[in-house]
Coordinates of C-alpha atoms in Angstrom, one line a residue:
Chain A
M222 CA 67.5 189.0 -2.3
L223 CA 67.5 185.2 -2.4
T224 CA 71.0 185.6 -4.0
Q225 CA 72.4 187.6 -0.8
Y226 CA 71.3 184.9 1.1
T227 CA 72.9 182.5 -0.5
R228 CA 75.8 184.2 -0.2
F229 CA 75.5 184.5 3.1
L230 CA 75.2 181.2 3.9
D231 CA 78.3 180.0 1.6
G232 CA 79.8 182.3 4.3
V233 CA 78.4 180.3 7.4
Q234 CA 79.4 177.3 5.2
R235 CA 82.9 177.9 4.6
V236 CA 83.3 178.3 8.3
I237 CA 81.7 175.5 9.2
K238 CA 83.8 173.7 7.3
V239 CA 87.0 174.8 8.4
L240 CA 85.3 173.9 12.2
E241 CA 84.7 170.8 11.1
I242 CA 87.8 170.2 9.9
I243 CA 89.5 170.9 13.0
L244 CA 87.2 168.6 15.2
L245 CA 87.7 165.1 13.3
A246 CA 91.2 166.0 13.6
G247 CA 91.1 166.9 16.8
I248 CA 89.2 163.3 18.2
T249 CA 91.6 161.5 16.0
L250 CA 95.0 162.6 17.2
I251 CA 93.7 162.8 21.0
M252 CA 92.3 159.1 20.5
V253 CA 95.7 158.1 19.5
Y254 CA 97.2 160.2 22.1
Q255 CA 95.4 159.2 24.9
C256 CA 95.9 155.2 23.4
M257 CA 100.2 155.7 23.1
M258 CA 99.6 157.4 27.0
R259 CA 97.7 154.0 28.0
Y260 CA 99.7 151.3 26.1
I261 CA 102.8 152.6 25.9
F262 CA 103.3 155.0 28.7
Q263 CA 101.0 153.4 31.4
N264 CA 99.7 157.0 32.4
A265 CA 96.0 156.8 31.3
Q266 CA 94.6 159.7 30.7
P267 CA 90.8 159.9 31.4
W268 CA 89.6 163.1 30.2
C269 CA 90.9 161.9 26.2
E270 CA 87.7 160.2 25.7
E271 CA 85.4 162.7 26.8
L272 CA 86.7 165.4 25.1
A273 CA 86.8 163.6 22.0
L274 CA 83.1 162.9 22.4
Y275 CA 81.8 166.3 23.2
L276 CA 84.1 167.7 20.0
S277 CA 81.8 164.7 17.9
I278 CA 78.8 165.8 19.6
Y279 CA 79.5 169.7 18.1
S280 CA 81.0 167.9 14.4
I281 CA 77.4 166.1 14.2
F282 CA 75.1 169.5 15.1
L283 CA 77.6 171.8 12.6
G284 CA 77.3 168.9 10.2
I285 CA 73.5 168.6 10.3
P286 CA 72.9 171.9 8.2
I287 CA 75.5 170.8 5.8
A288 CA 73.8 167.6 5.3
V289 CA 70.5 169.6 5.2
R290 CA 72.0 171.7 2.1
R291 CA 73.5 169.0 -0.3
D292 CA 70.4 166.7 0.6
N293 CA 72.7 164.1 2.4
H294 CA 70.7 163.0 4.6
L295 CA 69.2 159.4 4.4
Q296 CA 65.9 159.0 2.7
V297 CA 63.2 156.0 1.5
D298 CA 63.6 157.8 -2.0
F299 CA 61.5 155.0 -4.3
L300 CA 58.0 156.5 -3.9
L301 CA 59.6 159.8 -4.7
N302 CA 61.6 158.2 -8.1
F303 CA 57.8 157.7 -9.8
M304 CA 56.7 161.6 -9.0
S305 CA 57.3 163.7 -11.7
E306 CA 60.1 166.5 -11.0
R307 CA 57.7 168.8 -10.0
T308 CA 55.6 167.1 -7.5
R309 CA 59.3 166.2 -6.3
Y310 CA 60.3 170.0 -5.6
L311 CA 57.2 170.7 -3.7
I312 CA 57.6 167.6 -1.2
S313 CA 61.4 168.7 -0.9
A314 CA 59.9 172.5 -0.1
I315 CA 57.5 171.1 2.5
S316 CA 60.0 168.7 3.9
S317 CA 62.1 171.6 4.5
V318 CA 59.2 173.7 6.3
A319 CA 58.6 170.5 8.1
A320 CA 62.4 170.5 9.2
I321 CA 62.1 174.3 10.2
I322 CA 59.1 173.1 12.7
F323 CA 61.3 170.2 14.3
M324 CA 64.2 172.0 14.3
M325 CA 62.5 175.4 16.3
V326 CA 60.7 172.5 19.1
F327 CA 64.1 170.9 18.9
C328 CA 65.9 174.4 20.3
Y329 CA 63.4 175.5 22.2
Y330 CA 63.7 172.3 24.4
G331 CA 67.2 172.1 23.7
L332 CA 67.4 176.0 25.5
S333 CA 65.2 174.2 28.6
L334 CA 67.9 171.4 28.8
I335 CA 70.7 174.3 29.3
Q336 CA 68.6 176.1 31.8
H337 CA 68.0 172.5 34.1
A338 CA 71.6 171.7 33.7
T339 CA 73.3 171.8 37.0
S340 CA 75.5 168.6 36.6
A341 CA 79.8 169.4 35.6
S342 CA 81.9 167.2 33.1
T343 CA 84.0 164.3 35.7
T344 CA 87.3 164.4 34.0
L345 CA 87.0 168.0 32.3
P346 CA 86.7 172.1 33.7
L347 CA 83.1 171.8 31.8
K348 CA 79.8 172.3 32.8
M349 CA 76.9 170.0 31.1
K350 CA 75.7 172.7 29.9
D351 CA 78.5 174.2 27.5
I352 CA 78.1 170.6 26.1
Y353 CA 74.1 171.3 25.2
Y354 CA 74.2 174.7 23.4
S355 CA 75.6 172.5 20.4
F356 CA 71.7 171.4 20.7
P357 CA 70.1 175.2 19.8
I358 CA 73.2 176.0 17.9
G359 CA 72.8 173.2 15.3
A360 CA 69.4 173.6 15.5
V361 CA 69.4 177.2 14.8
L362 CA 71.7 176.5 11.6
T363 CA 69.7 174.3 9.7
I364 CA 66.5 176.2 10.1
L365 CA 68.9 179.1 8.4
F366 CA 69.6 177.0 5.4
S367 CA 66.0 175.0 5.6
A368 CA 64.5 178.2 4.7
E369 CA 66.7 178.7 2.0
I370 CA 66.3 175.1 0.1
A371 CA 62.1 175.8 0.9
V372 CA 62.2 178.8 -1.1
T373 CA 64.5 177.8 -3.9
N374 CA 62.4 174.2 -4.2
F375 CA 58.6 176.0 -3.8
L376 CA 60.1 178.6 -6.9
K377 CA 61.4 175.7 -8.8
F378 CA 57.6 174.2 -8.1
L379 CA 56.0 177.5 -9.6
G380 CA 58.4 177.4 -12.6
K381 CA 60.2 180.1 -11.6
S382 CA 63.4 178.8 -11.5
P383 CA 65.7 180.7 -9.2
A384 CA 69.4 182.5 -11.1
D385 CA 72.0 179.4 -9.9
S386 CA 75.1 181.1 -8.7
K387 CA 78.3 179.1 -9.0
R388 CA 79.3 178.6 -5.9
E389 CA 83.1 178.1 -5.7
G390 CA 84.7 176.5 -2.9
V391 CA 81.6 174.9 -0.4
Chain B
M1400 CA 46.0 154.8 20.7
N1401 CA 49.7 153.5 21.7
A1402 CA 52.2 155.8 21.6
G1403 CA 54.4 153.0 19.9
V1404 CA 51.9 152.6 17.2
I1405 CA 51.9 156.4 16.5
I1406 CA 55.5 157.1 16.2
F1407 CA 55.6 153.6 13.8
V1408 CA 52.5 154.3 11.2
L1409 CA 53.9 158.2 11.6
L1410 CA 57.1 157.3 11.0
L1411 CA 56.6 155.1 8.0
V1412 CA 53.7 157.4 6.5
L1413 CA 56.2 160.3 6.7
A1414 CA 59.4 158.5 5.2
F1415 CA 57.6 157.3 2.7
A1416 CA 56.3 159.8 1.3
G1417 CA 59.6 161.6 0.6
L1418 CA 60.8 163.3 4.6
P1419 CA 64.4 162.7 5.5
I1420 CA 64.2 159.8 7.6
Y1421 CA 66.4 161.6 10.7
L1422 CA 62.7 163.7 10.3
S1423 CA 60.3 161.4 10.1
I1424 CA 62.0 159.8 13.3
G1425 CA 61.9 163.2 15.1
I1426 CA 58.6 164.3 14.1
A1427 CA 56.7 161.1 15.1
T1428 CA 58.5 160.8 18.0
M1429 CA 57.6 164.4 19.3
V1430 CA 53.8 163.7 18.2
A1431 CA 53.8 160.4 20.2
M1432 CA 55.1 162.0 23.3
V1433 CA 52.8 164.8 22.9
H1434 CA 50.2 161.8 22.5
A1435 CA 51.2 160.1 25.5
G1436 CA 51.7 162.7 28.0
F1437 CA 55.7 163.1 28.3
P1438 CA 57.4 165.9 28.5
L1439 CA 59.1 167.1 25.3
E1440 CA 62.2 167.6 26.9
A1441 CA 62.9 163.9 26.9
V1442 CA 63.3 164.5 22.8
A1443 CA 66.9 166.6 23.8
Q1444 CA 67.7 164.8 26.6
K1445 CA 67.3 161.3 24.9
T1446 CA 69.3 162.5 21.5
F1447 CA 71.9 163.7 23.8
L1448 CA 71.5 160.5 25.7
G1449 CA 71.9 158.4 22.5
M1450 CA 74.9 160.7 21.3
N1451 CA 77.1 160.3 24.3
S1452 CA 79.1 157.4 24.5
A1453 CA 82.6 156.8 24.1
S1454 CA 81.4 153.3 21.7
L1455 CA 79.9 155.4 19.0
L1456 CA 83.1 157.7 18.5
C1457 CA 84.5 155.1 16.5
I1458 CA 82.3 155.8 13.9
P1459 CA 83.1 158.7 12.2
L1460 CA 86.8 157.4 12.7
F1461 CA 86.3 154.2 10.7
I1462 CA 84.6 156.3 7.9
L1463 CA 87.1 158.6 7.8
A1464 CA 90.0 155.6 7.4
G1465 CA 87.8 154.3 4.8
N1466 CA 87.4 157.6 2.9
I1467 CA 91.6 158.2 3.3
M1468 CA 92.1 154.6 2.1
A1469 CA 89.9 155.4 -1.0
Q1470 CA 92.2 157.6 -2.6
G1471 CA 94.8 155.0 -3.8
I1472 CA 95.6 152.7 -1.0
T1473 CA 92.4 150.7 -2.1
Q1474 CA 94.5 150.6 -5.4
K1475 CA 97.8 148.7 -3.5
L1476 CA 95.4 146.3 -1.9
I1477 CA 93.8 145.6 -5.8
A1478 CA 97.6 145.0 -7.1
A1479 CA 98.0 142.9 -3.6
A1480 CA 95.3 141.0 -4.2
N1481 CA 96.2 140.0 -8.3
V1482 CA 99.2 138.5 -7.1
P1483 CA 97.7 135.0 -5.8
L1484 CA 94.9 135.4 -8.4
G1485 CA 95.7 136.8 -11.6
R1486 CA 96.6 133.7 -13.4
V1487 CA 93.4 132.0 -13.3
R1488 CA 90.4 132.4 -15.6
G1489 CA 88.1 135.6 -14.4
S1490 CA 90.8 136.4 -11.8
L1491 CA 89.3 140.1 -11.9
A1492 CA 86.4 139.3 -10.5
S1493 CA 88.0 137.0 -7.4
V1494 CA 90.2 139.7 -7.5
T1495 CA 87.3 141.8 -6.2
V1496 CA 86.4 139.8 -3.8
L1497 CA 89.6 139.3 -2.0
S1498 CA 90.3 143.4 -2.0
S1499 CA 86.4 144.0 -0.8
A1500 CA 87.1 141.8 1.6
L1501 CA 90.7 143.3 3.0
F1502 CA 88.9 147.0 2.5
G1503 CA 86.3 145.2 5.0
A1504 CA 88.9 144.7 7.8
I1505 CA 89.4 148.3 7.6
S1506 CA 85.9 149.9 6.5
G1507 CA 82.5 149.3 8.1
S1508 CA 80.4 149.7 5.1
A1509 CA 79.6 148.5 2.2
V1510 CA 78.5 151.4 0.3
A1511 CA 82.1 152.6 0.6
T1512 CA 83.6 148.9 0.0
V1513 CA 81.5 149.3 -3.1
A1514 CA 82.7 152.5 -3.8
A1515 CA 86.1 152.0 -3.2
V1516 CA 86.5 148.9 -4.4
G1517 CA 83.9 148.8 -7.7
G1518 CA 84.8 151.9 -8.7
M1519 CA 88.6 150.7 -9.8
T1520 CA 87.5 146.9 -11.0
V1521 CA 84.2 147.3 -12.5
P1522 CA 85.6 149.3 -15.0
A1523 CA 88.2 146.7 -15.8
M1524 CA 86.3 144.0 -16.0
V1525 CA 83.9 145.1 -18.6
K1526 CA 87.0 146.3 -20.6
E1527 CA 88.3 143.3 -20.6
G1528 CA 85.1 141.7 -21.6
Y1529 CA 83.2 140.8 -18.9
D1530 CA 79.4 140.5 -19.4
K1531 CA 78.5 143.7 -17.1
N1532 CA 75.6 142.9 -14.9
Y1533 CA 78.2 140.2 -13.9
S1534 CA 80.8 142.6 -13.4
V1535 CA 78.6 145.2 -11.4
A1536 CA 77.1 141.9 -9.3
C1537 CA 80.5 141.1 -8.3
A1538 CA 81.1 143.8 -7.2
S1539 CA 78.4 145.2 -5.1
C1540 CA 77.8 141.4 -3.7
S1541 CA 81.1 141.4 -2.7
S1542 CA 80.8 144.4 -1.3
L1543 CA 78.6 142.9 1.5
L1544 CA 82.0 141.8 3.2
G1545 CA 82.6 145.4 3.6
P1546 CA 80.5 145.9 7.1
M1547 CA 80.5 142.0 7.6
I1548 CA 84.3 141.8 7.7
P1549 CA 84.9 143.8 11.7
P1550 CA 84.5 146.5 11.5
S1551 CA 81.1 147.3 11.0
I1552 CA 79.3 150.6 11.2
S1553 CA 76.1 148.3 11.8
L1554 CA 77.3 146.2 14.7
V1555 CA 78.2 149.6 16.6
V1556 CA 74.7 151.2 16.2
Y1557 CA 73.3 148.0 17.5
A1558 CA 75.6 147.5 20.1
S1559 CA 74.5 150.8 21.0
L1560 CA 70.5 150.3 20.9
T1561 CA 71.3 146.9 23.2
E1562 CA 74.4 147.6 25.4
T1563 CA 76.2 144.1 24.0
S1564 CA 79.9 144.5 23.6
I1565 CA 81.3 145.5 20.5
Q1566 CA 84.2 143.3 20.9
K1567 CA 82.3 140.3 21.1
L1568 CA 80.1 141.4 18.1
F1569 CA 83.3 141.5 15.7
M1570 CA 84.6 139.0 16.9
A1571 CA 81.4 136.9 16.2
T1572 CA 80.8 138.4 12.7
A1573 CA 84.6 137.3 11.4
V1574 CA 83.7 133.1 11.3
P1575 CA 80.4 133.7 8.6
A1576 CA 82.2 136.7 7.2
V1577 CA 85.4 134.5 6.0
F1578 CA 83.0 132.0 5.2
C1579 CA 81.0 134.6 3.1
A1580 CA 84.4 135.8 1.3
V1581 CA 85.5 131.7 0.8
C1582 CA 81.4 130.9 -0.6
F1583 CA 81.9 133.9 -2.9
L1584 CA 85.6 133.6 -4.2
V1585 CA 84.7 130.2 -5.0
Y1586 CA 81.9 131.0 -7.3
T1587 CA 83.9 133.8 -9.1
L1588 CA 86.2 131.0 -10.0
Y1589 CA 83.9 128.5 -10.8
Y1590 CA 82.0 131.4 -13.5
G1591 CA 85.7 132.7 -14.5
Y1592 CA 86.4 128.8 -15.5
K1593 CA 82.7 127.8 -16.9
M1594 CA 82.5 131.3 -18.9
K1595 CA 86.7 131.2 -20.1
L1596 CA 87.5 134.7 -19.0
P1597 CA 90.6 136.0 -19.6
K1598 CA 93.5 135.5 -17.4
Q1599 CA 95.9 138.5 -16.5
P1600 CA 99.2 138.6 -18.1
Q1601 CA 101.6 136.7 -16.7
T1602 CA 104.0 138.0 -14.2
T1603 CA 107.5 137.2 -13.3
T1604 CA 108.3 136.3 -9.2
K1605 CA 110.9 139.3 -9.5
E1606 CA 107.6 141.8 -10.4
K1607 CA 105.3 139.7 -7.9
L1608 CA 107.5 140.4 -5.5
H1609 CA 108.3 144.3 -6.3
I1610 CA 104.1 144.5 -6.2
L1611 CA 103.7 143.2 -2.7
K1612 CA 107.0 145.4 -1.3
D1613 CA 105.0 148.5 -2.5
S1614 CA 102.2 147.3 -1.2
I1615 CA 103.0 146.0 1.9
W1616 CA 101.8 149.7 3.9
A1617 CA 98.5 148.6 2.6
L1618 CA 98.2 145.2 3.5
F1619 CA 99.5 146.6 6.7
M1620 CA 96.6 148.3 7.4
P1621 CA 94.1 145.6 8.2
I1622 CA 96.0 143.8 10.5
I1623 CA 96.6 146.7 12.4
V1624 CA 92.6 147.2 12.9
L1625 CA 92.1 143.8 13.8
G1626 CA 95.3 143.0 15.4
L1627 CA 94.5 146.1 17.7
I1628 CA 91.2 145.1 18.7
F1629 CA 90.9 141.4 19.1
G1630 CA 94.4 141.7 20.8
G1631 CA 93.0 143.8 23.4
I1632 CA 95.7 146.2 22.8
C1633 CA 93.0 149.2 22.6
T1634 CA 89.2 150.1 22.5
V1635 CA 87.6 150.2 19.1
S1636 CA 87.2 153.6 19.0
E1637 CA 91.2 153.7 19.4
A1638 CA 92.0 151.2 17.2
A1639 CA 89.6 153.4 14.3
A1640 CA 92.1 156.3 15.3
I1641 CA 95.5 154.6 14.5
S1642 CA 94.1 153.5 11.3
S1643 CA 93.1 156.7 10.5
L1644 CA 96.1 158.4 11.0
Y1645 CA 98.4 155.6 9.9
A1646 CA 96.1 155.6 6.1
A1647 CA 97.0 159.7 6.3
I1648 CA 100.5 159.1 7.1
V1649 CA 100.9 156.2 4.1
G1650 CA 98.8 158.2 1.8
I1651 CA 101.1 161.6 2.2
F1652 CA 104.1 160.3 2.7
I1653 CA 104.7 157.2 1.4
Y1654 CA 102.5 156.5 -1.6
R1655 CA 101.9 160.0 -1.9
T1656 CA 98.6 159.9 -3.7
I1657 CA 96.6 162.2 -0.9
S1658 CA 97.7 165.7 -0.7
L1659 CA 97.3 168.4 2.2
K1660 CA 94.4 169.4 0.2
N1661 CA 92.4 166.1 -0.2
L1662 CA 93.2 165.0 3.5
M1663 CA 90.7 168.4 4.8
E1664 CA 88.5 167.5 2.0
T1665 CA 88.0 164.4 3.0
L1666 CA 88.2 165.1 6.6
Y1667 CA 84.8 167.7 6.1
E1668 CA 83.0 165.2 3.8
T1669 CA 83.2 162.3 6.5
T1670 CA 82.1 164.5 9.4
I1671 CA 79.1 165.3 6.5
S1672 CA 78.7 161.8 6.3
V1673 CA 79.0 160.9 9.5
A1674 CA 76.6 163.8 11.0
A1675 CA 74.1 162.1 9.1
I1676 CA 73.5 159.1 10.4
M1677 CA 74.3 160.1 14.0
I1678 CA 71.4 162.2 13.9
L1679 CA 69.7 159.0 13.4
V1680 CA 71.0 157.3 15.9
G1681 CA 70.6 160.3 18.6
L1682 CA 67.1 160.5 18.1
S1683 CA 66.2 156.7 18.1
K1684 CA 67.6 156.4 21.2
A1685 CA 64.3 159.4 22.1
S1686 CA 62.1 156.8 20.1
A1687 CA 63.4 153.5 21.5
Y1688 CA 62.9 155.3 24.7
V1689 CA 59.0 155.9 23.6
V1690 CA 58.4 152.3 22.1
I1691 CA 59.7 150.9 25.0
S1692 CA 57.9 152.3 27.2
S1693 CA 54.2 152.4 25.4
Q1694 CA 54.4 148.4 26.5
L1695 CA 54.4 147.7 22.3
P1696 CA 57.4 145.3 22.4
S1697 CA 55.1 143.1 24.6
I1698 CA 52.1 143.4 22.5
F1699 CA 54.4 142.9 19.8
M1700 CA 55.6 140.2 21.5
G1701 CA 52.2 138.5 21.9
A1702 CA 51.4 139.3 18.4
M1703 CA 54.1 136.9 17.5
T1704 CA 53.9 134.6 19.6
S1705 CA 50.1 134.1 18.9
V1706 CA 50.8 133.1 15.1
V1707 CA 54.1 131.2 15.8
T1708 CA 55.5 129.4 18.7
S1709 CA 58.9 127.4 18.2
K1710 CA 62.0 129.0 18.3
F1711 CA 62.7 127.8 15.1
M1712 CA 59.9 129.9 13.4
V1713 CA 59.9 132.6 15.5
L1714 CA 63.8 132.9 14.0
L1715 CA 61.9 132.1 10.6
T1716 CA 59.5 135.6 11.1
I1717 CA 62.5 137.9 12.2
N1718 CA 64.1 137.0 9.4
V1719 CA 61.7 137.5 6.8
I1720 CA 60.6 140.9 7.9
F1721 CA 64.0 142.0 8.4
L1722 CA 64.9 140.5 4.4
I1723 CA 61.5 142.7 3.2
L1724 CA 61.9 146.0 5.3
G1725 CA 66.0 145.5 3.8
C1726 CA 64.2 145.7 0.4
L1727 CA 62.3 148.7 1.1
M1728 CA 64.9 151.0 3.3
E1729 CA 68.3 151.3 4.5
G1730 CA 69.7 149.6 7.2
N1731 CA 70.8 151.2 9.9
C1732 CA 67.0 153.2 10.1
I1733 CA 65.8 149.4 10.0
I1734 CA 68.2 148.7 13.1
V1735 CA 67.5 151.7 14.7
M1736 CA 63.6 151.0 14.4
M1737 CA 63.1 147.1 14.8
V1738 CA 66.0 146.1 17.4
P1739 CA 64.5 148.0 20.4
L1740 CA 60.8 145.9 19.4
M1741 CA 61.8 142.9 19.0
L1742 CA 64.6 142.7 22.1
S1743 CA 62.0 141.4 24.8
L1744 CA 60.8 138.5 21.5
V1745 CA 64.0 137.5 21.7
N1746 CA 65.2 137.2 25.0
S1747 CA 61.7 135.2 25.9
F1748 CA 62.9 132.9 23.3
G1749 CA 66.5 132.6 24.5
I1750 CA 68.1 134.1 22.0
D1751 CA 71.9 135.0 22.0
L1752 CA 71.9 138.7 21.6
I1753 CA 75.5 139.0 20.3
Q1754 CA 73.8 135.8 17.4
F1755 CA 70.7 137.8 17.2
G1756 CA 73.1 141.4 16.1
I1757 CA 74.9 139.4 13.4
L1758 CA 71.8 137.8 12.0
T1759 CA 70.1 141.6 12.5
C1760 CA 73.1 143.3 10.4
I1761 CA 73.4 140.4 7.6
N1762 CA 69.7 140.9 7.0
I1763 CA 70.4 144.6 6.5
Y1764 CA 73.6 143.5 4.6
I1765 CA 71.6 141.2 2.1
G1766 CA 69.3 144.7 2.2
C1767 CA 72.0 146.4 0.8
I1768 CA 71.9 144.5 -2.8
T1769 CA 67.7 143.7 -2.9
P1770 CA 66.1 146.5 -5.1
P1771 CA 64.2 148.6 -5.3
V1772 CA 66.3 150.0 -2.4
G1773 CA 69.7 148.1 -2.2
V1774 CA 72.4 150.9 -1.8
S1775 CA 75.1 149.1 -2.7
L1776 CA 73.4 147.6 -6.2
L1777 CA 72.4 151.0 -7.0
V1778 CA 75.7 152.6 -6.4
G1779 CA 77.3 149.2 -8.3
T1780 CA 74.7 149.8 -11.3
K1781 CA 76.0 153.8 -11.8
I1782 CA 79.4 152.2 -11.4
G1783 CA 79.1 150.0 -14.3
N1784 CA 76.5 151.7 -16.0
A1785 CA 73.9 148.9 -16.1
T1786 CA 70.0 148.0 -15.6
V1787 CA 69.1 147.6 -11.8
G1788 CA 67.1 144.0 -13.4
G1789 CA 70.1 143.1 -15.3
A1790 CA 72.4 143.2 -12.3
F1791 CA 70.2 141.9 -10.1
K1792 CA 69.9 138.3 -12.3
A1793 CA 74.0 138.4 -12.0
C1794 CA 73.4 138.6 -8.2
L1795 CA 71.4 135.7 -7.9
P1796 CA 74.2 133.0 -7.1
F1797 CA 75.8 135.4 -4.2
L1798 CA 72.3 136.5 -2.6
I1799 CA 71.8 132.4 -2.5
I1800 CA 75.2 132.0 -0.2
A1801 CA 74.6 134.9 1.2
L1802 CA 71.1 133.4 2.2
V1803 CA 72.6 130.1 3.2
I1804 CA 74.8 132.0 5.7
L1805 CA 71.9 133.9 7.2
L1806 CA 70.6 130.5 7.5
M1807 CA 73.5 129.2 9.4
V1808 CA 74.0 132.2 11.5
T1809 CA 70.3 131.5 12.4
Y1810 CA 69.9 127.9 12.9
I1811 CA 73.9 127.3 14.0
P1812 CA 74.6 129.9 17.1
S1813 CA 78.2 128.2 17.5
F1814 CA 78.7 129.6 14.6
T1815 CA 78.7 133.3 15.0
L1816 CA 79.5 132.0 19.6
W1817 CA 82.1 129.7 18.8
L1818 CA 84.9 132.7 18.5
P1819 CA 84.1 135.2 21.0
S1820 CA 84.1 132.2 23.6
V1821 CA 87.5 130.6 22.6
L1822 CA 89.2 134.5 22.3
A1823 CA 87.6 135.9 25.4

């Protein structure tokens, strides 16, 4: 059951990886294009920066769940280093549950932001709510990934080490 | 209870209990908002505002440029730094300082610098019989030059919180950074001379020219970045994008050290580490909003001014607070937490916000080498397989230099403010 769920998340992660590569490459090229158009061709393109910014917001919210899975988030760990391995598993499980609750609230208010959004982008044919969708998307993905970590660490805490499936290419 | 106090207490408790910082800030902010009767929708709204700032775009792009550079191009920088320094005693240490400075003109983070430069020079130093602790200390402390020499991620975060000009901040940090690099260089030369460390083998002028020719594309990179920004040719984010593209082209087509697959991996890795920083920046906008509307900054100001009254003492106290926090927490967390709190105090004593930005950031860079939580020192000791205690002892001379520079930044305003006033 857990293995299947892990495999499902591996798939999700591969999709996110492709999207992230496209997003960051896109941001870089758009910014270079903007500078070229303005400086060499004297033809400023105001939509460039706004588009790059919105792409970066999506890139952030897609990156958060992966950072959760890899334990890449910034952390104060020097008290943790004094604790036993078992306690650390428990803390990690609890903090994943906290992440799930936080992200549920965040998702709920992200959705309410979408409902109340009326303004539109100034330079792009987009509504602001199109950008706000990144909030619930990121929150739901983070919940999915945190659930895996919560269960794995809780099992490790109980001494039932879950089967470590080798994950290639994620 | 004051909503600002709730945020601080809860944030510290949760963070030290082992929750990721973004989660600690997020939960603390939500609890404080509920307590103070703010609508919780503001969390999402302010987070969006925190991320929706064009100046922040340079953070992913500079991190990307540094990550691409780290694959092969850094090696060329080190080879180039070896050309003028190779024949002095203990040259590898001096080369580490100079390469970190050159790398610093592209990258804005201390950890990236120690990983990229120290990752190559520390093993080389140990192999040549340098003291292990000295090698690690040298690479870890030189990494301060990474963020100190513009660009700097921390200064961008500071600028987004205080609405100061990133360009001016970058100019203001340049003079102290170059001064620091020179002092580090002098110290490594002195140490090498005193300890009779080995020199590098003699190279002919022809070989030297060959190395310089080979590394010219790498050496162009710092020049491009700084030239574009200081020359007013493009915005900081555009300069960052151009340097990323340049590094990718040079790495793939000229030096051939990067494959397309590596580039994809680098893009992906960059977005993940950027996400971890940016969620913090976004959420901190929400927490700053609560802290500021809770009147905590003015309470903090009142408490501070009841104890210390002179500008001299206020600056000293701020430095001490930052240095202590720097031992315990990661730098950008300190900025997003403490700067909104201190702003009204700083303003009331007429301290320039540009100068305060440099002061704050040098404090947190020093925090990168002070244990227990000194990220650069930890990465350095991992590379050199040294102990934190031993390496930190060897860091002390560098630390003293950095502290002297901090004092100069604190008490000589023109040390930082002269260059922006000339170039503006």
